[in-house]
XYZ file of C-alpha atoms in Angstrom:
746
model
C -24.755 18.154 27.397
C -26.745 15.018 26.413
C -25.580 11.693 27.733
C -22.863 10.330 25.431
C -22.988 6.741 24.171
C -19.180 6.331 24.449
C -16.202 8.003 26.006
C -14.836 8.794 22.464
C -18.049 10.586 21.571
C -17.812 12.577 24.775
C -14.134 13.467 24.149
C -15.012 14.618 20.663
C -17.733 16.894 22.133
C -15.309 18.522 24.543
C -12.661 18.788 21.850
C -10.037 16.501 23.431
C -10.409 13.238 21.394
C -6.685 12.767 21.467
C -7.025 11.278 25.015
C -9.318 8.416 23.840
C -6.493 5.915 23.971
C -5.580 6.892 27.538
C -9.142 6.362 28.710
C -9.454 3.010 26.850
C -6.149 1.756 28.261
C -7.458 2.381 31.720
C -10.927 0.894 31.166
C -12.685 4.256 31.747
C -16.199 4.040 30.283
C -19.154 6.380 30.339
C -20.292 5.047 33.777
C -16.869 5.960 35.275
C -16.682 9.504 33.995
C -18.685 11.176 36.707
C -16.302 9.733 39.324
C -13.065 11.029 37.911
C -10.881 13.411 39.826
C -8.015 15.633 38.837
C -5.590 13.110 40.187
C -7.288 10.283 38.298
C -6.896 12.272 35.023
C -3.266 12.945 35.696
C -2.645 9.202 36.462
C -4.156 8.022 33.204
C -1.923 10.338 31.166
C -3.553 13.796 30.906
C -0.493 15.880 31.808
C -1.842 19.292 30.764
C -3.501 21.164 33.656
C -5.615 23.117 31.216
C -6.861 19.966 29.564
C -7.590 18.382 32.958
C -9.728 21.453 33.957
C -11.591 21.282 30.566
C -12.307 17.570 31.074
C -13.561 18.147 34.591
C -15.832 20.944 33.328
C -17.156 18.615 30.709
C -17.828 15.944 33.346
C -19.739 18.410 35.441
C -22.069 19.097 32.487
C -23.006 15.395 32.110
C -26.569 14.509 33.033
C -26.954 13.067 36.549
C -27.298 9.302 36.739
C -30.646 9.608 38.533
C -31.953 11.998 35.955
C -31.317 9.779 32.981
C -30.028 6.265 32.807
C -26.626 5.855 31.085
C -27.250 4.330 27.649
C -25.097 1.517 26.560
C -22.288 2.291 24.090
C -23.253 1.489 20.554
C -20.857 -0.675 18.595
C -21.361 -0.381 14.887
C -21.243 -3.561 12.817
C -18.590 -3.751 10.136
C -17.044 -6.024 7.624
C -13.850 -7.700 8.966
C -11.410 -10.366 8.030
C -11.190 -12.488 11.153
C -9.489 -15.679 12.411
C -12.092 -17.420 14.490
C -11.280 -20.151 17.071
C -13.563 -22.681 18.642
C -12.120 -24.834 21.436
C -13.941 -27.597 23.289
C -13.180 -29.585 26.449
C -12.841 -33.261 25.595
C -15.078 -35.634 27.593
C -17.036 -32.945 29.442
C -20.223 -35.079 29.393
C -18.419 -37.982 31.091
C -17.026 -35.605 33.618
C -20.554 -34.249 34.474
C -21.759 -37.793 35.212
C -19.078 -38.579 37.802
C -18.281 -35.248 39.428
C -20.256 -33.275 41.930
C -21.614 -30.146 40.280
C -19.463 -27.864 42.393
C -16.356 -29.883 41.512
C -17.353 -29.728 37.867
C -17.803 -25.997 38.106
C -14.257 -25.698 39.514
C -12.921 -27.789 36.636
C -14.734 -25.794 33.980
C -13.677 -22.496 35.641
C -9.953 -23.527 35.643
C -10.335 -24.513 31.884
C -11.986 -21.226 30.996
C -9.274 -19.220 32.781
C -6.535 -21.212 30.999
C -8.260 -20.562 27.623
C -8.715 -16.886 28.351
C -5.000 -16.476 29.298
C -3.727 -18.279 26.235
C -6.001 -16.427 23.888
C -5.465 -13.004 25.321
C -1.698 -13.470 25.532
C -1.763 -13.789 21.775
C -3.950 -10.761 21.304
C -7.212 -12.657 20.885
C -10.686 -11.672 22.094
C -12.852 -14.101 24.029
C -16.280 -13.547 22.568
C -18.318 -16.135 24.434
C -18.157 -19.094 26.879
C -20.599 -21.831 25.868
C -20.468 -24.357 28.661
C -17.370 -26.346 27.889
C -16.693 -24.407 24.690
C -14.980 -21.172 24.101
C -15.309 -18.809 21.057
C -12.527 -16.386 20.339
C -11.810 -13.806 17.654
C -8.478 -12.702 16.396
C -8.310 -9.335 14.494
C -11.206 -7.940 16.441
C -11.740 -5.443 17.983
C -8.141 -4.554 17.105
C -6.281 -6.048 14.087
C -2.596 -6.790 14.158
C -0.271 -7.830 11.361
C -0.208 -11.605 12.237
C -3.618 -12.490 13.520
C -3.870 -15.887 11.824
C -0.502 -16.821 13.201
C -1.489 -15.660 16.715
C -4.623 -17.765 16.583
C -2.614 -20.858 15.654
C -0.093 -20.168 18.423
C -2.886 -19.734 20.975
C -4.383 -23.020 19.770
C -1.037 -24.881 20.225
C -0.551 -23.262 23.606
C -4.020 -24.509 24.662
C -3.511 -28.184 23.733
C -0.228 -28.040 25.659
C -1.532 -26.168 28.740
C -4.876 -27.662 29.387
C -3.650 -31.191 30.175
C -1.253 -29.730 32.822
C -4.163 -28.118 34.766
C -4.376 -29.370 38.379
C -8.004 -30.128 38.857
C -10.319 -32.478 40.659
C -11.117 -34.315 37.377
C -8.976 -37.219 38.351
C -7.232 -37.371 34.981
C -5.591 -34.881 32.611
C -8.052 -32.723 30.721
C -7.933 -32.523 26.950
C -9.018 -29.896 24.418
C -9.741 -29.827 20.689
C -9.400 -26.599 18.608
C -10.730 -25.527 15.262
C -9.586 -22.305 13.463
C -10.866 -20.672 10.326
C -10.111 -17.300 8.686
C -12.343 -15.281 6.368
C -14.706 -12.394 5.809
C -17.427 -11.822 8.384
C -19.804 -9.099 9.631
C -18.995 -8.424 13.259
C -20.121 -6.054 15.916
C -23.905 -6.617 16.247
C -24.794 -7.182 19.881
C -27.041 -10.136 20.533
C -28.791 -10.989 23.774
C -28.637 -9.018 27.061
C -26.799 -9.250 30.249
C -24.636 -12.328 30.714
C -25.950 -13.786 27.414
C -24.738 -10.733 25.398
C -22.128 -11.365 22.723
C -20.750 -9.524 19.759
C -21.909 -11.848 17.017
C -20.203 -12.671 13.835
C -22.117 -13.524 10.640
C -20.589 -15.501 7.722
C -19.304 -18.846 6.776
C -16.096 -18.576 8.861
C -17.526 -19.213 12.385
C -19.483 -22.195 11.130
C -16.364 -23.611 9.537
C -14.263 -23.136 12.642
C -16.962 -24.946 14.672
C -17.072 -27.869 12.296
C -13.297 -28.190 12.257
C -13.195 -28.247 16.058
C -15.633 -31.134 16.054
C -13.392 -32.861 13.438
C -10.191 -32.426 15.495
C -8.955 -35.367 17.620
C -8.316 -34.674 21.333
C -5.190 -32.569 21.812
C -5.144 -31.288 18.270
C -5.489 -28.025 16.358
C -7.167 -28.209 13.002
C -7.255 -25.239 10.575
C -8.987 -24.360 7.337
C -7.381 -23.375 4.037
C -7.634 -19.637 4.624
C -5.665 -19.908 7.872
C -3.076 -22.285 6.340
C -2.515 -19.860 3.453
C -1.762 -16.998 5.847
C 0.571 -18.915 8.171
C 2.557 -20.341 5.273
C 5.730 -22.161 6.543
C 5.496 -20.931 10.048
C 4.251 -24.256 11.340
C 4.471 -27.911 10.621
C 1.234 -29.433 9.282
C -0.373 -32.832 8.575
C -2.548 -32.567 5.449
C -5.955 -33.983 6.263
C -7.077 -33.680 2.620
C -10.622 -32.623 1.741
C -13.366 -33.423 4.326
C -17.081 -33.375 4.229
C -18.562 -31.112 6.882
C -22.171 -30.893 8.017
C -23.976 -27.952 6.432
C -21.384 -27.341 3.789
C -22.313 -28.089 0.148
C -18.705 -28.714 -0.773
C -15.752 -30.577 0.725
C -13.210 -28.338 2.378
C -9.497 -28.797 2.895
C -8.061 -29.020 6.367
C -4.679 -29.269 8.114
C -3.711 -30.410 11.540
C -1.038 -28.108 13.077
C 1.814 -30.229 14.574
C 4.062 -27.423 15.875
C 6.338 -24.536 14.883
C 8.365 -24.986 11.768
C 12.075 -24.779 11.697
C 12.162 -22.056 9.034
C 14.800 -19.584 10.141
C 13.053 -16.396 9.132
C 9.573 -15.056 8.780
C 10.482 -14.021 5.214
C 11.442 -17.593 4.285
C 8.291 -18.938 5.917
C 5.740 -16.482 4.581
C 7.147 -15.307 1.205
C 8.157 -17.203 -1.871
C 11.683 -16.197 -2.926
C 10.928 -16.664 -6.695
C 10.333 -13.011 -7.558
C 13.589 -11.280 -8.420
C 14.716 -8.105 -6.817
C 13.854 -5.161 -9.099
C 15.334 -1.643 -9.138
C 17.705 -2.045 -6.201
C 21.047 -2.125 -8.116
C 22.723 0.678 -6.177
C 21.621 -0.620 -2.865
C 22.832 -4.193 -3.676
C 26.185 -2.859 -4.806
C 26.656 -0.961 -1.573
C 25.905 -4.115 0.431
C 28.314 -6.187 -1.534
C 31.078 -3.520 -1.257
C 30.710 -3.420 2.488
C 30.805 -7.256 2.666
C 34.087 -7.230 0.710
C 35.482 -4.637 3.195
C 34.351 -6.621 6.146
C 36.107 -9.769 4.850
C 39.293 -7.710 4.580
C 39.053 -6.809 8.278
C 37.190 -3.513 8.119
C 33.921 -3.928 10.035
C 30.830 -2.214 8.785
C 27.177 -1.661 9.662
C 24.414 -1.120 7.124
C 21.093 0.238 8.348
C 18.351 -0.814 5.988
C 15.149 1.180 6.487
C 11.794 1.100 4.802
C 8.099 0.747 5.245
C 6.449 -2.606 5.402
C 6.567 -4.454 2.124
C 9.123 -2.327 0.455
C 11.729 -5.072 0.274
C 14.094 -5.036 3.324
C 14.011 -8.826 3.779
C 14.375 -9.422 0.058
C 17.532 -7.287 0.134
C 19.085 -9.318 2.922
C 18.165 -12.529 1.079
C 20.097 -11.284 -2.037
C 23.186 -10.705 0.151
C 22.801 -14.165 1.623
C 22.497 -15.733 -1.830
C 25.481 -13.831 -3.201
C 27.721 -14.918 -0.300
C 26.488 -18.491 -0.107
C 29.479 -20.031 -1.814
C 31.999 -18.190 0.312
C 33.596 -19.435 3.536
C 32.048 -17.442 6.348
C 29.886 -17.578 9.503
C 26.319 -16.518 9.248
C 24.345 -15.219 12.264
C 20.707 -14.295 11.711
C 18.518 -12.703 14.440
C 14.801 -12.104 14.113
C 12.888 -9.700 16.373
C 9.278 -10.630 16.835
C 6.168 -8.602 17.404
C 5.152 -11.209 19.957
C 8.286 -10.790 22.099
C 8.934 -7.097 22.428
C 9.031 -7.461 26.139
C 11.046 -10.660 26.258
C 14.779 -9.783 27.052
C 17.165 -10.995 24.321
C 14.620 -13.074 22.635
C 16.399 -12.798 19.259
C 19.651 -14.022 20.781
C 17.943 -16.944 22.527
C 16.164 -17.997 19.394
C 19.307 -17.799 17.346
C 21.285 -19.919 19.865
C 18.561 -22.525 20.023
C 18.444 -22.679 16.236
C 22.185 -22.754 15.684
C 22.579 -25.537 18.302
C 19.602 -27.504 17.064
C 18.111 -27.595 20.544
C 14.611 -29.025 20.782
C 12.073 -28.727 23.607
C 12.058 -32.467 24.118
C 15.823 -32.653 24.589
C 17.037 -33.555 28.082
C 19.147 -31.021 29.913
C 22.429 -32.892 29.231
C 21.712 -33.096 25.498
C 20.791 -29.393 25.427
C 24.040 -28.501 27.215
C 26.096 -30.690 24.861
C 24.554 -29.015 21.855
C 25.252 -25.553 23.250
C 28.893 -26.492 23.972
C 29.291 -27.730 20.392
C 28.098 -24.483 18.871
C 30.264 -22.374 21.192
C 33.257 -24.502 20.311
C 32.923 -23.164 16.783
C 33.889 -19.735 18.127
C 36.373 -20.374 20.966
C 38.270 -23.178 22.668
C 38.057 -21.338 26.017
C 34.454 -20.316 26.702
C 35.139 -19.173 30.231
C 32.114 -17.775 31.900
C 30.334 -17.240 28.499
C 29.034 -20.778 28.438
C 27.346 -20.861 31.864
C 25.874 -17.466 31.264
C 24.458 -18.334 27.894
C 23.235 -21.704 29.315
C 21.367 -19.844 31.943
C 19.880 -17.523 29.340
C 18.543 -20.629 27.571
C 17.297 -22.188 30.847
C 19.887 -24.958 30.767
C 21.584 -26.169 34.043
C 25.323 -25.735 33.597
C 26.158 -29.168 35.023
C 29.281 -30.205 36.916
C 31.720 -29.227 34.194
C 31.051 -25.473 34.294
C 31.011 -23.057 37.266
C 27.868 -21.477 38.586
C 28.118 -17.720 38.012
C 26.994 -15.884 41.146
C 26.870 -12.147 40.523
C 24.649 -9.223 41.538
C 21.899 -8.604 38.904
C 23.351 -5.474 37.285
C 26.741 -7.137 36.955
C 25.235 -10.393 35.706
C 23.294 -8.504 32.982
C 26.514 -6.723 31.840
C 28.494 -10.064 31.677
C 25.535 -11.709 29.827
C 25.733 -8.990 27.217
C 29.448 -9.557 26.885
C 29.070 -13.290 26.364
C 27.700 -13.159 22.763
C 30.205 -10.422 21.913
C 32.985 -12.805 22.959
C 31.658 -15.444 20.637
C 31.403 -13.037 17.780
C 34.967 -11.922 18.254
C 36.063 -15.540 18.309
C 34.203 -16.343 15.125
C 35.518 -13.311 13.266
C 39.096 -14.330 14.232
C 38.445 -17.669 12.378
C 36.434 -16.476 9.352
C 34.336 -13.505 8.196
C 31.004 -13.022 9.936
C 27.806 -11.934 8.277
C 25.295 -10.823 10.845
C 21.653 -9.812 10.077
C 19.264 -8.351 12.552
C 15.766 -8.279 11.090
C 12.850 -6.053 12.178
C 14.648 -4.126 14.958
C 11.539 -1.925 15.429
C 10.155 -4.958 17.313
C 13.270 -5.472 19.478
C 13.258 -5.589 23.294
C 15.270 -2.958 25.261
C 17.988 -5.453 26.177
C 18.532 -6.478 22.639
C 18.985 -2.815 21.743
C 21.548 -2.458 24.491
C 23.446 -5.494 22.985
C 23.325 -3.769 19.568
C 24.758 -0.611 21.103
C 27.792 -2.612 22.296
C 28.115 -4.557 19.026
C 28.032 -1.566 16.719
C 30.884 0.076 18.586
C 32.898 -3.132 18.946
C 32.994 -4.458 15.320
C 35.052 -1.759 13.529
C 38.210 -3.873 13.867
C 36.501 -7.205 13.199
C 35.775 -9.143 10.082
C 32.071 -8.470 10.537
C 29.308 -7.027 8.442
C 26.180 -6.210 10.468
C 22.914 -5.472 8.531
C 20.072 -4.097 10.611
C 16.559 -3.832 9.122
C 13.700 -1.730 10.532
C 10.746 0.385 9.687
C 10.838 4.192 9.461
C 9.236 4.719 12.959
C 12.406 3.232 14.576
C 15.179 5.785 15.212
C 18.623 3.931 15.402
C 21.143 5.769 17.610
C 24.047 4.557 15.522
C 23.398 6.463 12.309
C 26.225 9.015 12.781
C 29.013 6.486 13.329
C 31.669 6.671 10.511
C 31.428 2.950 9.744
C 27.668 2.954 9.505
C 25.758 3.353 6.259
C 22.114 4.114 5.940
C 19.964 2.747 3.054
C 16.460 4.051 2.808
C 14.425 1.880 0.521
C 11.708 3.869 -1.282
C 8.857 2.766 -3.505
C 9.477 1.541 -7.036
C 8.574 3.578 -10.160
C 5.786 2.111 -12.472
C 8.108 0.543 -15.000
C 9.808 -1.519 -12.328
C 6.503 -2.534 -10.788
C 5.425 -3.567 -14.271
C 8.469 -5.882 -14.410
C 7.323 -7.615 -11.188
C 3.870 -8.054 -12.690
C 5.272 -9.520 -15.895
C 7.403 -11.968 -13.937
C 4.436 -13.158 -11.881
C 2.366 -13.582 -14.944
C 4.915 -15.840 -16.458
C 5.762 -13.358 -19.261
C 2.138 -13.117 -20.349
C 0.691 -9.670 -20.896
C -2.122 -8.619 -18.519
C -4.916 -6.454 -20.007
C -3.918 -2.734 -19.727
C -6.851 -1.831 -17.536
C -6.033 -4.658 -15.043
C -2.280 -3.850 -14.968
C -3.157 -0.163 -14.582
C -5.395 -0.930 -11.610
C -2.618 -2.968 -9.983
C -0.131 -0.143 -10.468
C -2.531 2.538 -9.227
C -3.546 0.619 -6.103
C -0.155 -0.591 -4.946
C 1.637 2.675 -5.059
C 5.135 1.240 -5.836
C 5.304 -1.117 -2.845
C 6.803 -4.349 -4.121
C 4.986 -6.654 -1.764
C 1.659 -4.959 -2.561
C 2.353 -5.453 -6.306
C 3.250 -9.148 -5.725
C 0.253 -9.969 -3.590
C -2.410 -8.081 -5.676
C -1.049 -9.546 -8.896
C -1.309 -13.017 -7.407
C -4.886 -12.257 -6.269
C -5.746 -11.205 -9.764
C -4.220 -14.347 -11.321
C -5.863 -16.694 -8.850
C -9.261 -15.062 -8.598
C -10.617 -15.517 -12.095
C -10.400 -11.838 -12.988
C -8.331 -12.800 -16.012
C -8.085 -15.863 -18.282
C -5.376 -17.011 -20.633
C -5.798 -16.097 -24.278
C -3.386 -17.418 -26.879
C 0.212 -17.879 -26.035
C 1.239 -14.540 -24.610
C -1.683 -12.742 -23.123
C -4.526 -12.588 -20.638
C -8.087 -11.334 -21.231
C -10.000 -9.531 -18.474
C -13.179 -11.073 -17.209
C -13.809 -8.296 -14.689
C -12.163 -5.284 -13.080
C -10.459 -5.364 -9.678
C -13.091 -4.324 -7.079
C -12.281 -1.784 -4.224
C -12.706 -4.573 -1.688
C -10.491 -7.078 -3.557
C -7.628 -6.744 -1.086
C -5.232 -9.660 -0.736
C -5.836 -11.586 2.428
C -2.094 -11.495 3.098
C -2.222 -7.728 3.443
C -5.628 -7.217 5.064
C -4.570 -7.615 8.732
C -1.609 -5.174 8.421
C -3.774 -2.601 6.638
C -6.596 -2.808 9.182
C -4.038 -2.685 12.047
C -3.097 0.826 10.997
C -6.692 1.954 11.227
C -7.536 0.104 14.402
C -4.644 1.819 16.247
C -6.706 5.104 15.893
C -10.366 4.200 16.654
C -11.288 7.724 17.507
C -10.555 8.761 13.877
C -12.018 5.738 12.207
C -15.198 7.427 11.014
C -13.280 10.249 9.510
C -10.896 7.786 7.661
C -13.919 5.962 6.283
C -15.416 9.283 5.111
C -12.119 10.133 3.485
C -12.056 6.734 1.806
C -15.560 7.335 0.409
C -14.535 10.740 -0.889
C -11.658 9.168 -2.853
C -7.855 8.722 -2.810
C -7.415 12.481 -2.695
C -9.821 14.976 -1.003
C -9.692 18.583 0.055
C -10.048 20.027 3.510
C -12.954 22.100 2.269
C -14.917 19.098 1.018
C -14.372 16.790 4.037
C -15.141 19.754 6.391
C -18.424 20.311 4.604
C -19.475 16.659 4.622
C -18.247 15.717 8.137
C -19.950 18.690 9.789
C -17.420 18.631 12.699
C -16.188 21.754 14.629
C -12.984 22.981 12.773
C -10.692 22.415 15.798
C -11.892 18.791 16.162
C -11.620 18.117 12.435
C -8.085 19.511 12.156
C -6.899 17.536 15.221
C -8.352 14.402 13.831
C -6.745 14.941 10.330
C -3.516 15.732 12.131
C -3.703 12.342 13.854
C -4.240 10.481 10.548
C -1.364 12.395 9.086
C 0.961 11.626 12.033
C 0.072 7.976 11.767
C 1.160 8.210 8.063
C -2.264 7.098 6.868
C -2.663 10.228 4.824
C -0.318 12.939 3.460
C -1.121 16.676 3.440
C -0.185 19.395 1.002
C -0.827 22.941 2.065
C -2.479 24.157 5.283
C -6.225 24.285 6.149
C -8.517 25.507 4.874
C -6.617 25.121 1.605
C -5.131 21.754 2.378
C -5.307 18.747 0.119
C -5.024 15.233 1.538
C -3.989 11.943 -0.057
C -4.135 8.389 1.364
C -0.665 7.062 1.716
C -1.620 3.820 -0.027
C -4.680 3.198 -2.173
C -4.925 -0.151 -0.368
C -5.231 1.670 2.950
C -8.079 3.622 1.485
C -9.619 0.447 0.213
C -9.298 -1.258 3.625
C -10.985 1.669 5.444
C -13.727 1.635 2.757
C -14.089 -2.154 2.878
C -14.825 -2.329 6.599
C -18.104 -0.445 6.133
C -21.366 -2.275 5.607
C -23.256 -1.506 2.321
C -25.889 0.483 4.126
C -23.307 2.798 5.732
C -21.502 3.232 2.419
C -24.715 4.288 0.695
C -25.501 6.774 3.446
C -22.059 8.299 3.205
C -22.205 8.579 -0.624
C -25.655 10.083 -0.450
C -24.386 12.670 2.032
C -21.388 13.476 -0.133
C -23.583 13.779 -3.286
C -25.969 16.145 -1.503
C -23.043 18.267 -0.177
C -21.542 18.534 -3.569
C -24.795 19.717 -5.120
C -25.560 22.187 -2.393
C -22.114 23.542 -1.560
C -20.115 22.861 -4.724
C -22.446 23.527 -7.625
C -19.448 23.925 -9.975
C -18.719 20.243 -9.626
C -21.984 19.329 -11.352
C -21.302 21.757 -14.158
C -17.567 20.958 -14.662
C -17.143 17.346 -13.411
C -20.549 15.718 -13.497
C -18.814 12.335 -13.473
C -17.662 12.924 -9.972
C -21.119 13.566 -8.711
C -22.349 10.598 -10.769
C -19.898 8.271 -8.958
C -21.247 9.190 -5.554
C -24.916 8.971 -6.721
C -24.247 5.441 -8.110
C -22.619 4.299 -4.870
C -25.506 5.761 -2.936
C -27.963 3.666 -4.987
C -29.407 6.762 -6.891
C -29.151 4.772 -10.136
C -31.277 6.984 -12.464
C -29.659 10.183 -11.327
C -26.138 8.645 -11.664
C -26.927 7.417 -15.239
C -28.215 10.887 -16.156
C -24.978 12.559 -14.841
C -22.782 10.098 -16.670
C -24.623 10.945 -19.935
C -24.024 14.646 -19.179
C -20.324 13.881 -18.549
C -20.177 12.119 -21.930
C -21.735 15.055 -23.775
C -19.276 17.424 -22.098
C -16.359 15.195 -23.015
C -17.521 14.759 -26.659
C -17.758 18.618 -27.012
C -14.068 18.742 -26.095
C -13.349 15.876 -28.563
C -12.286 13.657 -25.643
C -13.879 10.637 -27.253
C -12.143 7.991 -25.071
C -13.439 9.552 -21.917
C -16.896 10.089 -23.420
C -17.009 6.395 -24.304
C -16.101 5.429 -20.712
C -18.890 7.593 -19.318
C -21.508 6.124 -21.651
C -20.369 2.592 -20.722
C -20.906 3.338 -17.090
C -24.325 4.902 -17.807
C -25.384 1.829 -19.802
C -24.134 -0.590 -16.993
C -26.339 1.354 -14.589
C -29.404 1.490 -16.909
C -29.174 -2.356 -17.244
C -29.941 -2.665 -13.543
C -33.212 -0.669 -13.843
C -36.600 -2.195 -14.630
C -36.380 -2.880 -18.360
C -39.919 -1.692 -19.295
C -40.011 1.367 -17.120
C -40.461 4.694 -19.040
C -37.457 6.315 -17.320
C -35.357 3.335 -18.332
C -36.360 3.667 -22.006
C -35.619 7.416 -21.896
C -32.150 6.989 -20.495
C -31.395 4.270 -23.006
C -32.480 6.469 -25.862
C -30.333 9.380 -24.566
C -27.249 6.988 -24.389
C -27.853 5.931 -28.003
C -28.351 9.502 -29.132
C -25.297 10.823 -27.287
C -23.084 8.041 -28.455
C -23.932 7.891 -32.189
C -20.269 7.970 -33.111
C -19.465 5.166 -30.529
C -22.309 2.847 -31.583
C -21.407 3.267 -35.279
C -17.743 2.611 -34.714
């Protein structure tokens, strides 16, 4: 066996790529492989004895270190949408003039450590230390759904934490932070040894660096792209448009002042102007259960659906319909950032309801908590000191200190909010909403277990929203309803498009592209329509229509969706190349075709496809070798395709075209346009034009004139890119004119 360049490559070679995540979690790289034992493999998660023996046999076949040096893993460059942070230590030059170099080193080391902890806590990647500066990426090497938000939170944490460092500087340290978000090429390794970094190329890193220089000490300044993605999650001071060195235009900037008071992520990130479409039955059930709850018959409604399908919008409808009624409203929001923080949704709700601020003194915080608890009960008993302790508030002299063993204290703490809910329900109906429970911590789920069983005799409606991967244990209770929100049909998606377009009619080809690529997911429809309207792809014409200026490109993915789409792919790095190959093949592809192009051993190919299927990135119909696969969302396909650099795309399409010609000759004869598409994307322009002309001739023979016209237009667009005076160009142009006599004369 030759020396692998990565553990994933080696695992693919031995047929056990499913363990790539186990090796990565435990920092096992190629250099560590020869030292692994059976016990080591078991500890990192390889439970199967047979698999451990197979892995050990593969390790034994690796070349000896003294026979061939271990080559460095190769990281392929790719297109990514990153949030990039630059942070700089304020006054470092002055420090260097008055501190001994060893003392200065200790100061900078403490500062670097503080930066790394804050950045990594929010899922960022420290790319480089540059003296007193730190460069960090968010959304690389792994994307998450809220990378721009994470970058801003890390920046706010830094400007708060750095001044608190205990150093020999003789005065509090300060830091300034700049953040920008945009498209870059990332992954190229520059330098060697300690100077090595994974470089990013594009406008975004330069913009982040300039904004950092613009920021006053102790401030976080962000660019428009970051501001657009973080919406109402933070409070900002608009700095207006500013001139930055090296930029030929003024750019808009904002200073982030702190977290916003918006109660929900939906309110902060989504405009509520788009009406709910196609959810009449679901809305009716919610309203019926609310009426029953008000009459004393408590109910739970479980609202399940994939991201973007409209769960939060449904809860918003219920809140709006009940707004004029006398009732208590309790809203809890589970966060992807706090899945290991016990009872975080309860803590956040109590702080919000009581109006508690970080700057409040302990006495003021306690008084506010007492006021909110008084709305539910006149005799709080031990609930108040337990909840005060949960919020980190000293109970003061007026309330007893609760001294209990930890297990009993936890049980009493879970009882405390239930006592308040019972008290509230005795005074007026209670509408409770728990959002995004798939992100909940274990203790919050234990609280929900108690609550679901307790509320049947209370005037309470509890609505719980979550994604399909979460399996609620309460589904079979008689007072629990399950609503599964599916995707919308095309006519209802068209209604959303019409609303966003202000009643104006979009060109049929543009509207058709939006419908095809958004797959009935309302959020996708909204965001892609907004992208089209704001990007110059259409222009107003007359009073009631738009005209198309261009078609929607495959990489025109709304920035608001990019992070979540890439996150799905990044969770499975070992199948990334296969996902990209599938994306190049098309929205749908056969097992036979991907097997021929990929050239992988059948067991490895099938396992990799199964992993993509289990992650719900693709759907399968039939069984290999007769299986057909479809990307779950066209935008997931586009995201996988869009990460590849142009050179890699061309190589893939050239390989696909060559495979189609050699192994699937019937495609050229029956569907020349399919082969033409891959040749065009491979840069084989003349061949692609020739094939499109052949496709037009075939369509004309079947009197499919609309299709024939489309093929000729594509051929002509390709010919226009060729040298105008070349003989081959003239030949192709003449063939187009001859083939399309009926089109040109129309």
